[in-house]
Short mmCIF file of C-alpha atoms and ligand atoms in Angstrom, two decimals:
data_model
loop_
_atom_site.label_atom_id
_atom_site.label_comp_id
_atom_site.label_asym_id
_atom_site.label_seq_id
_atom_site.Cartn_x
_atom_site.Cartn_y
_atom_site.Cartn_z
CA UNK A 1 35.01 -11.42 8.30
CA UNK A 2 33.55 -15.14 8.62
CA UNK A 3 30.16 -14.57 7.96
CA UNK A 4 27.50 -17.08 9.66
CA UNK A 5 23.71 -16.66 7.16
CA UNK A 6 21.36 -18.97 8.18
CA UNK A 7 18.80 -20.74 5.96
CA UNK A 8 18.09 -22.58 3.08
CA UNK A 9 16.41 -20.87 0.49
CA UNK A 10 17.27 -18.88 -3.07
CA UNK A 11 17.21 -16.04 -0.86
CA UNK A 12 20.62 -16.90 1.37
CA UNK A 13 21.81 -18.21 -1.60
CA UNK A 14 21.65 -15.46 -3.45
CA UNK A 15 23.46 -13.20 -0.85
CA UNK A 16 26.57 -16.41 -0.22
CA UNK A 17 27.14 -15.57 -3.04
CA UNK A 18 27.66 -12.61 -2.57
CA UNK A 19 29.05 -12.66 -0.06
CA UNK A 20 31.73 -15.12 -1.22
CA UNK A 21 32.66 -12.25 -3.96
CA UNK A 22 33.44 -9.99 -1.18
CA UNK A 23 36.33 -9.89 -1.05
CA UNK A 24 36.07 -8.66 3.21
CA UNK A 25 34.83 -12.08 3.64
CA UNK A 26 36.95 -14.66 5.10
CA UNK A 27 34.94 -18.15 5.41
CA UNK A 28 31.47 -18.08 4.65
CA UNK A 29 29.51 -21.27 6.26
CA UNK A 30 25.92 -21.77 6.50
CA UNK A 31 23.40 -23.53 7.88
CA UNK A 32 21.28 -26.16 7.11
CA UNK A 33 21.87 -24.51 3.27
CA UNK A 34 21.07 -26.25 0.27
CA UNK A 35 22.92 -28.26 -2.36
CA UNK A 36 23.75 -24.88 -4.20
CA UNK A 37 24.89 -23.06 -1.06
CA UNK A 38 27.45 -25.62 -0.57
CA UNK A 39 29.38 -24.90 -3.75
CA UNK A 40 29.69 -20.67 -1.72
CA UNK A 41 29.87 -21.55 1.55
CA UNK A 42 30.74 -24.44 4.54
CA UNK A 43 27.33 -26.56 5.38
CA UNK A 44 26.85 -26.93 8.58
CA UNK A 45 23.89 -28.59 10.25
CA UNK A 46 21.77 -26.89 13.06
CA UNK A 47 17.73 -26.38 13.50
CA UNK A 48 17.46 -22.96 12.70
CA UNK A 49 14.52 -22.28 14.94
CA UNK A 50 16.62 -23.20 18.28
CA UNK A 51 18.60 -19.88 19.03
CA UNK A 52 20.71 -21.57 21.30
CA UNK A 53 21.60 -23.81 18.67
CA UNK A 54 22.06 -21.29 16.00
CA UNK A 55 24.66 -18.74 19.04
CA UNK A 56 26.44 -21.69 19.61
CA UNK A 57 27.64 -22.40 16.03
CA UNK A 58 28.04 -19.28 15.69
CA UNK A 59 30.50 -19.21 18.85
CA UNK A 60 31.90 -22.42 17.67
CA UNK A 61 32.77 -21.08 13.79
CA UNK A 62 34.60 -17.84 15.38
CA UNK A 63 31.10 -15.96 13.50
CA UNK A 64 31.81 -12.12 13.12
CA UNK A 65 28.93 -11.54 12.14
CA UNK A 66 25.73 -13.75 11.98
CA UNK A 67 23.26 -13.27 8.79
CA UNK A 68 19.72 -14.53 9.56
CA UNK A 69 17.53 -15.14 6.68
CA UNK A 70 13.92 -16.52 6.53
CA UNK A 71 10.59 -14.37 8.94
CA UNK A 72 10.77 -17.81 11.11
CA UNK A 73 14.10 -17.81 12.93
CA UNK A 74 13.60 -13.61 13.44
CA UNK A 75 9.91 -14.18 14.81
CA UNK A 76 10.74 -16.89 17.39
CA UNK A 77 14.10 -15.10 19.06
CA UNK A 78 16.96 -17.19 17.10
CA UNK A 79 18.27 -13.12 16.44
CA UNK A 80 18.50 -12.14 20.04
CA UNK A 81 20.00 -15.27 21.40
CA UNK A 82 23.22 -14.65 18.78
CA UNK A 83 23.04 -10.91 19.89
CA UNK A 84 22.86 -12.09 23.53
CA UNK A 85 25.80 -14.06 23.04
CA UNK A 86 27.81 -11.11 21.99
CA UNK A 87 28.50 -11.98 18.43
CA UNK A 88 26.53 -9.22 15.17
CA UNK A 89 23.93 -10.43 13.95
CA UNK A 90 21.68 -8.78 10.94
CA UNK A 91 18.10 -9.83 11.71
CA UNK A 92 16.13 -7.80 14.31
CA UNK A 93 14.99 -8.79 17.55
CA UNK A 94 11.84 -10.99 18.43
CA UNK A 95 9.41 -8.35 19.16
CA UNK A 96 10.91 -5.78 15.42
CA UNK A 97 9.92 -9.22 13.62
CA UNK A 98 6.65 -9.04 14.40
CA UNK A 99 5.83 -6.46 12.62
CA UNK A 100 6.12 -9.18 10.13
CA UNK A 101 4.63 -11.78 12.49
CA UNK A 102 1.57 -9.85 13.23
CA UNK A 103 -0.54 -7.96 10.42
CA UNK A 104 -2.08 -6.58 13.14
CA UNK A 105 0.71 -5.37 15.16
CA UNK A 106 2.17 -4.17 11.51
CA UNK A 107 -1.45 -2.81 11.25
CA UNK A 108 -0.79 -1.01 14.62
CA UNK A 109 2.51 0.58 14.06
CA UNK A 110 1.73 1.92 10.65
CA UNK A 111 -1.54 3.59 11.77
CA UNK A 112 1.52 4.73 15.81
CA UNK A 113 4.08 6.14 12.55
CA UNK A 114 1.86 7.57 10.40
CA UNK A 115 1.69 5.12 7.60
CA UNK A 116 -0.28 5.43 4.17
CA UNK A 117 -1.60 1.20 4.17
CA UNK A 118 -5.08 -0.09 3.38
CA UNK A 119 -8.05 0.93 5.70
CA UNK A 120 -8.90 -2.71 7.95
CA UNK A 121 -10.04 -4.13 10.86
CA UNK A 122 -8.90 -7.26 12.89
CA UNK A 123 -11.67 -10.22 13.15
CA UNK A 124 -12.14 -13.55 15.33
CA UNK A 125 -15.44 -14.05 15.17
CA UNK A 126 -17.70 -15.01 12.02
CA UNK A 127 -20.05 -11.79 12.51
CA UNK A 128 -16.84 -9.54 12.39
CA UNK A 129 -16.03 -10.92 9.33
CA UNK A 130 -19.01 -10.45 8.00
CA UNK A 131 -19.30 -6.79 8.68
CA UNK A 132 -15.85 -5.84 7.64
CA UNK A 133 -16.50 -8.04 3.71
CA UNK A 134 -19.88 -5.67 4.56
CA UNK A 135 -18.26 -2.86 4.79
CA UNK A 136 -15.56 -3.18 2.40
CA UNK A 137 -17.31 -4.87 -0.28
CA UNK A 138 -16.04 -7.06 -3.26
CA UNK A 139 -12.56 -7.38 -4.37
CA UNK A 140 -12.50 -9.05 -0.69
CA UNK A 141 -9.16 -9.42 1.01
CA UNK A 142 -8.93 -11.69 3.78
CA UNK A 143 -5.20 -12.25 6.43
CA UNK A 144 -3.95 -14.26 8.63
CA UNK A 145 -2.74 -12.66 11.04
CA UNK A 146 0.42 -15.11 11.28
CA UNK A 147 3.06 -15.88 9.87
CA UNK A 148 1.87 -18.31 6.39
CA UNK A 149 5.09 -18.38 3.90
CA UNK A 150 3.24 -15.87 1.71
CA UNK A 151 -0.14 -17.72 1.35
CA UNK A 152 -2.39 -16.66 4.03
CA UNK A 153 -3.75 -13.96 1.65
CA UNK A 154 -7.00 -14.46 -0.23
CA UNK A 155 -8.22 -12.24 -2.37
CA UNK A 156 -11.55 -12.89 -3.89
CA UNK A 157 -15.06 -11.40 -5.47
CA UNK A 158 -16.37 -14.44 -3.93
CA UNK A 159 -17.95 -13.38 -0.51
CA UNK A 160 -17.87 -17.01 1.02
CA UNK A 161 -14.46 -17.76 -0.02
CA UNK A 162 -13.14 -14.68 1.19
CA UNK A 163 -15.40 -15.78 4.89
CA UNK A 164 -14.42 -19.11 4.72
CA UNK A 165 -10.36 -18.26 4.71
CA UNK A 166 -11.47 -16.21 7.14
CA UNK A 167 -13.46 -18.02 9.43
CA UNK A 168 -10.35 -20.61 8.58
CA UNK A 169 -7.95 -18.16 10.79
CA UNK A 170 -8.38 -18.21 14.33
CA UNK A 171 -7.63 -14.00 14.17
CA UNK A 172 -7.91 -12.53 10.07
CA UNK A 173 -7.13 -8.95 9.13
CA UNK A 174 -9.91 -8.05 6.64
CA UNK A 175 -9.31 -4.80 4.10
CA UNK A 176 -10.02 -2.84 1.53
CA UNK A 177 -8.83 -3.04 -1.96
CA UNK A 178 -5.73 -1.72 -2.93
CA UNK A 179 -5.72 -1.43 -6.56
CA UNK A 180 -2.53 -0.44 -8.86
CA UNK A 181 0.96 -2.22 -10.02
CA UNK A 182 2.84 -3.38 -6.41
CA UNK A 183 6.72 -3.01 -5.64
CA UNK A 184 8.46 -4.21 -3.39
CA UNK A 185 11.40 -1.62 -1.07
CA UNK A 186 13.99 -3.11 0.46
CA UNK A 187 16.26 -0.88 3.22
CA UNK A 188 18.60 -1.73 5.44
CA UNK A 189 18.46 -0.53 8.78
CA UNK A 190 20.17 -0.75 12.79
CA UNK A 191 17.57 0.89 14.38
CA UNK A 192 18.01 4.56 13.42
CA UNK A 193 19.63 5.53 10.17
CA UNK A 194 17.72 3.84 7.48
CA UNK A 195 19.52 3.57 3.53
CA UNK A 196 16.97 2.58 0.72
CA UNK A 197 18.25 -0.50 -1.64
CA UNK A 198 17.06 -0.22 -4.82
CA UNK A 199 12.92 -1.39 -5.90
CA UNK A 200 12.13 -4.52 -6.87
CA UNK A 201 8.55 -5.97 -8.54
CA UNK A 202 8.11 -9.72 -7.13
CA UNK A 203 5.40 -12.09 -9.40
CA UNK A 204 3.28 -13.63 -6.99
CA UNK A 205 1.03 -15.45 -8.65
CA UNK A 206 1.66 -19.21 -10.05
CA UNK A 207 0.33 -18.76 -13.27
CA UNK A 208 1.65 -16.31 -16.15
CA UNK A 209 -0.81 -13.30 -15.83
CA UNK A 210 -1.68 -13.01 -13.16
CA UNK A 211 -3.17 -16.36 -12.61
CA UNK A 212 -3.63 -18.88 -10.11
CA UNK A 213 -3.24 -19.08 -6.67
CA UNK A 214 -0.89 -17.05 -4.20
CA UNK A 215 2.94 -17.87 -3.92
CA UNK A 216 6.23 -17.25 -2.25
CA UNK A 217 6.90 -15.64 -5.67
CA UNK A 218 7.48 -17.18 -9.30
CA UNK A 219 10.42 -13.87 -10.46
CA UNK A 220 11.17 -10.77 -10.65
CA UNK A 221 13.06 -7.37 -11.59
CA UNK A 222 14.94 -4.38 -11.12
CA UNK A 223 15.14 -1.17 -11.90
CA UNK A 224 11.91 -0.67 -12.81
CA UNK A 225 11.46 1.09 -16.04
CA UNK A 226 8.00 2.44 -15.43
CA UNK A 227 7.89 4.50 -11.94
CA UNK A 228 8.35 7.52 -10.44
CA UNK A 229 11.64 8.31 -10.20
CA UNK A 230 10.73 10.27 -7.29
CA UNK A 231 9.61 6.99 -5.99
CA UNK A 232 12.51 6.04 -3.01
CA UNK A 233 12.95 9.36 -1.51
CA UNK A 234 8.53 9.12 -0.95
CA UNK A 235 8.76 6.04 -0.02
CA UNK A 236 11.54 6.52 2.63
CA UNK A 237 10.26 10.13 3.95
CA UNK A 238 6.38 8.47 3.94
CA UNK A 239 6.79 5.25 5.05
CA UNK A 240 10.46 3.39 6.44
CA UNK A 241 12.25 5.79 7.79
CA UNK A 242 9.07 6.84 9.98
CA UNK A 243 8.33 3.24 10.94
CA UNK A 244 11.91 2.39 11.71
CA UNK A 245 11.60 5.66 14.17
CA UNK A 246 8.04 4.15 15.72
CA UNK A 247 9.84 1.32 16.26
CA UNK A 248 12.67 2.11 18.33
CA UNK A 249 9.80 4.82 20.15
CA UNK A 250 8.33 1.30 21.38
CA UNK A 251 11.20 0.33 22.86
CA UNK A 252 11.19 -2.18 20.20
CA UNK A 253 13.89 -0.67 17.40
CA UNK A 254 14.25 -2.73 14.36
CA UNK A 255 17.52 -3.54 12.59
CA UNK A 256 18.30 -5.19 9.93
CA UNK A 257 16.09 -5.41 7.13
CA UNK A 258 12.33 -3.69 6.57
CA UNK A 259 10.13 -4.82 3.06
CA UNK A 260 8.10 -2.24 2.25
CA UNK A 261 5.62 -4.42 0.34
CA UNK A 262 3.26 -1.16 -1.48
CA UNK A 263 1.06 -0.52 -3.69
CA UNK A 264 1.12 2.41 -6.26
CA UNK A 265 -2.98 3.43 -6.19
CA UNK A 266 -4.47 6.32 -8.07
CA UNK A 267 -4.59 8.12 -4.26
CA UNK A 268 -0.57 7.74 -3.26
CA UNK A 269 1.77 4.65 -2.19
CA UNK A 270 0.62 2.90 0.33
CA UNK A 271 1.89 -0.29 2.36
CA UNK A 272 0.57 -3.66 1.84
CA UNK A 273 2.72 -5.37 4.36
CA UNK A 274 6.16 -5.43 5.88
CA UNK A 275 8.47 -7.98 6.41
CA UNK A 276 11.35 -8.41 8.74
CA UNK A 277 13.68 -10.54 6.70
CA UNK A 278 15.54 -9.76 2.51
CA UNK A 279 12.43 -11.03 0.21
CA UNK A 280 12.78 -14.15 -1.95
CA UNK A 281 12.86 -14.08 -5.16
CA UNK A 282 13.95 -10.39 -5.13
CA UNK A 283 17.09 -10.93 -3.18
CA UNK A 284 18.33 -11.90 -6.19
CA UNK A 285 17.79 -9.65 -8.35
CA UNK A 286 18.73 -6.56 -5.75
CA UNK A 287 22.26 -7.96 -4.95
CA UNK A 288 22.14 -9.54 -8.71
CA UNK A 289 22.42 -4.66 -9.14
CA UNK A 290 24.86 -3.79 -5.93
CA UNK A 291 28.42 -3.22 -6.05
CA UNK A 292 29.52 -2.17 -2.92
CA UNK A 293 30.84 -5.05 -1.03
CA UNK A 294 27.96 -6.76 0.69
CA UNK A 295 29.69 -7.76 4.37
CA UNK A 296 30.12 -4.25 5.67
CA UNK A 297 26.62 -3.29 4.77
CA UNK A 298 25.61 -5.91 7.19
CA UNK A 299 27.95 -5.22 9.85
CA UNK A 300 27.30 -2.01 9.90
CA UNK A 301 24.00 -1.98 10.39
CA UNK A 302 23.98 -5.06 13.02
CA UNK A 303 26.64 -2.94 14.89
CA UNK A 304 23.96 0.92 15.15
CA UNK A 305 27.19 2.32 12.00
CA UNK A 306 24.95 2.52 9.11
CA UNK A 307 25.61 6.64 9.89
CA UNK A 308 29.05 6.22 8.88
CA UNK A 309 28.34 3.84 5.98
CA UNK A 310 29.35 5.65 2.31
CA UNK A 311 26.54 5.74 0.17
CA UNK A 312 25.63 2.16 -1.96
CA UNK A 313 26.70 1.26 -5.20
CA UNK A 314 25.06 0.39 -7.90
CA UNK A 315 25.27 -1.56 -11.41
CA UNK A 316 23.08 0.26 -14.32
CA UNK A 317 22.39 -3.51 -15.08
CA UNK A 318 19.19 -4.73 -15.09
CA UNK A 319 18.29 -7.80 -13.66
CA UNK A 320 16.11 -10.92 -14.00
CA UNK A 321 15.32 -14.11 -12.12
CA UNK A 322 12.72 -16.54 -12.14
CA UNK A 323 11.28 -19.28 -9.96
CA UNK A 324 11.13 -23.17 -11.27
CA UNK A 325 8.37 -24.84 -9.05
CA UNK A 326 8.53 -28.37 -8.55
CA UNK A 327 4.81 -30.23 -9.74
CA UNK A 328 2.11 -29.25 -8.39
CA UNK A 329 3.63 -26.28 -6.19
CA UNK A 330 1.84 -24.17 -4.10
CA UNK A 331 0.20 -27.02 -3.02
CA UNK A 332 2.20 -30.08 -1.52
CA UNK A 333 4.42 -29.87 -3.94
CA UNK A 334 6.39 -33.78 -5.44
CA UNK A 335 10.53 -34.14 -4.87
CA UNK A 336 12.72 -36.37 -5.15
CA UNK A 337 12.87 -35.33 -8.42
CA UNK A 338 16.47 -35.16 -9.95
CA UNK A 339 17.76 -31.44 -11.67
CA UNK A 340 19.57 -31.52 -14.67
CA UNK A 341 21.56 -28.53 -16.97
CA UNK A 342 22.25 -27.28 -14.19
CA UNK A 343 26.82 -27.45 -15.34
CA UNK A 344 25.12 -26.78 -18.62
CA UNK A 345 23.98 -23.26 -16.96
CA UNK A 346 27.04 -22.75 -15.70
CA UNK A 347 29.13 -23.33 -18.29
CA UNK A 348 27.34 -21.67 -21.27
CA UNK A 349 25.44 -18.83 -19.52
CA UNK A 350 27.86 -18.01 -16.44
CA UNK A 351 28.64 -15.31 -15.40
CA UNK A 352 25.43 -13.26 -16.83
CA UNK A 353 23.38 -16.09 -15.51
CA UNK A 354 23.60 -18.54 -12.95
CA UNK A 355 20.71 -20.37 -10.73
CA UNK A 356 20.28 -20.00 -7.04
CA UNK A 357 18.65 -23.26 -5.27
CA UNK A 358 16.50 -23.23 -2.68
CA UNK A 359 14.80 -26.80 -2.58
CA UNK A 360 17.33 -28.92 -3.47
CA UNK A 361 19.94 -31.73 -2.11
CA UNK A 362 21.90 -33.18 -2.88
CA UNK A 363 21.18 -37.65 -3.85
CA UNK A 364 24.66 -39.54 -4.72
CA UNK A 365 26.05 -36.95 -7.98
CA UNK A 366 22.77 -36.28 -8.37
CA UNK A 367 20.56 -33.38 -7.66
CA UNK A 368 17.48 -33.96 -6.68
CA UNK A 369 14.13 -31.49 -5.79
CA UNK A 370 14.05 -31.27 -2.43
CA UNK A 371 10.97 -28.54 -1.29
CA UNK A 372 7.81 -26.13 -3.54
CA UNK A 373 10.44 -23.80 -5.25
CA UNK A 374 13.45 -25.82 -6.14
CA UNK A 375 15.83 -22.31 -7.86
CA UNK A 376 15.78 -19.56 -9.01
CA UNK A 377 17.87 -18.71 -12.82
CA UNK A 378 18.71 -14.87 -11.70
CA UNK A 379 20.70 -12.68 -15.52
CA UNK A 380 22.02 -9.72 -15.99
CA UNK A 381 21.69 -7.30 -18.93
CA UNK A 382 22.18 -3.98 -20.40
CA UNK A 383 18.02 -3.94 -20.24
CA UNK A 384 15.33 -6.37 -19.29
CA UNK A 385 15.09 -7.22 -22.57
CA UNK A 386 18.33 -8.69 -22.29
CA UNK A 387 18.14 -9.30 -18.80
CA UNK A 388 15.36 -11.72 -19.43
CA UNK A 389 16.53 -13.67 -22.31
CA UNK A 390 19.09 -14.71 -20.60
CA UNK A 391 17.24 -15.84 -17.64
CA UNK A 392 14.97 -17.85 -19.65
CA UNK A 393 18.17 -19.03 -22.65
CA UNK A 394 19.87 -21.02 -18.95
CA UNK A 395 15.34 -22.47 -17.46
CA UNK A 396 16.00 -23.70 -20.81
CA UNK A 397 18.46 -26.38 -20.28
CA UNK A 398 17.36 -27.48 -16.91
CA UNK A 399 14.61 -30.22 -16.39
CA UNK A 400 12.74 -31.16 -13.44
CA UNK A 401 10.61 -33.09 -14.58
CA UNK A 402 6.59 -32.55 -14.39
CA UNK A 403 8.10 -29.14 -13.32
CA UNK A 404 6.75 -25.31 -13.85
CA UNK A 405 7.74 -21.28 -14.55
CA UNK A 406 6.05 -18.38 -14.95
CA UNK A 407 6.87 -17.72 -18.82
CA UNK A 408 5.84 -13.30 -18.46
CA UNK A 409 8.49 -12.45 -15.81
CA UNK A 410 9.58 -8.75 -16.64
CA UNK A 411 8.18 -9.01 -20.42
CA UNK A 412 5.23 -5.61 -19.75
CA UNK A 413 8.07 -3.47 -18.17
CA UNK A 414 10.71 -4.44 -21.02
CA UNK A 415 8.66 -3.65 -23.16
CA UNK A 416 7.28 -0.63 -22.26
P1 LIG B 501 0.89 -9.94 1.57
O1 LIG B 501 1.84 -11.54 2.29
O2 LIG B 501 -0.11 -9.17 2.40
O3 LIG B 501 1.79 -9.64 0.45
O4 LIG B 501 -0.19 -11.01 0.27
C1 LIG B 501 -0.34 -11.34 -0.72
C2 LIG B 501 -0.35 -11.29 -2.13
O5 LIG B 501 -2.07 -10.31 -1.58
C3 LIG B 501 0.00 -9.24 -2.29
O6 LIG B 501 0.64 -9.21 -3.21
C4 LIG B 501 -0.72 -8.73 -3.38
O7 LIG B 501 -1.37 -9.22 -4.39
C5 LIG B 501 -2.65 -8.94 -3.01
N1 LIG B 501 -3.26 -8.19 -1.75
C6 LIG B 501 -2.54 -7.72 0.22
N2 LIG B 501 -3.44 -6.50 0.26
C7 LIG B 501 -4.10 -6.12 -0.79
C8 LIG B 501 -4.56 -5.72 -0.69
N3 LIG B 501 -4.21 -4.67 0.25
N4 LIG B 501 -5.67 -4.94 -2.18
C9 LIG B 501 -5.08 -5.87 -3.45
N5 LIG B 501 -4.42 -7.46 -3.29
C10 LIG B 501 -3.49 -7.12 -1.98
N1 LIG B 502 8.39 -12.44 -2.72
C1 LIG B 502 7.76 -11.96 -1.26
C2 LIG B 502 8.74 -12.06 -0.15
O1 LIG B 502 9.18 -12.59 0.13
O2 LIG B 502 7.56 -12.07 0.98
#
């Protein structure tokens, strides 16, 4: 099978790494990719948001499957263009991707499906904002309705900061604060059949101890030793299957990866958000534990044949990933700095620990930073402590001027 992956982050590197290890994959292409993905896939230049260009590239390469990684191309309708060209594609249609593209739409679908989530108001005027903030009280949760790369959400006890963020957005969702640990659960679906993956936990704040601003994600781990073993079944029944059924009922079937961001509150599981694609950095740890070859799973979702797929096989190993980010991230990052130590990790820490590139590019012989989240180091081990130790050992070999990473990824869970 020839596979083309669209995107250029650590998530796409993780997808490409798994696909490159799949004996069913005969050729692997990625567009636009990054310096790390270039080691496992052939890179092509393409505007990832241009459906016509992506489907032309897929046709030219004779791709049997296109995997669209990030949300922006999905929301722009890139999967529709590929599907219309008759090429199987893993990723939802433009209309179905609105589950991530509009928080207000997601709330509407959840209401229709009876899926538990925070009570919320959609506001477009300062008067509505004031009323909603008053109705819920502190802490305030204010979400830009549109796509914001994980940075459109403000959670604060400061009513002025909450109102300022709300009034800077065109349309905003203001909602009830959900207390309790967060879990990311991904499911692969063809629009009818839903297959859950293993749960993971993401660390959204920039600094240790969950301090600092929200980011795209600074690290992740799986499995979750503290979680109820029935959690996945419960979320399947109360969230994932009803949402997929509701999307089909509305005439906008969702196929691809449905990501449920959940809060485990004292009153039960609640959906914080949906995403329409693999999460980053959770994908790095989930795929590190998946033993079933990936391409067949994604192709079955693309072709509507998930019902016939054998149950997924998982490793008992634990996995931890630690994101190394540029100076100043999540604000405008500094880029163009050389990254060293990558060869040392490959020589000394593989196969248990490895680097997945995000914002990197080649500059002559060097690899330099080219984005906010620069790379993530992923490691596996018999348990979280071992995986964590291996991940941080590898991180310590990598040097990037001014870079930052959290030192407490999976620490609490490993000690529990
Ligand atoms: P989102 O982009 O919707 O995932 O929000 C980013 C982060 O903000 C989440 O991972 C949570 O940590 C936090 N957050 C979002 N919604 C809520 C909520 N209703 N209550 C508490 N925290 C929230
Ligand atoms: N890890 C959060 C996200 O992918 O949105």
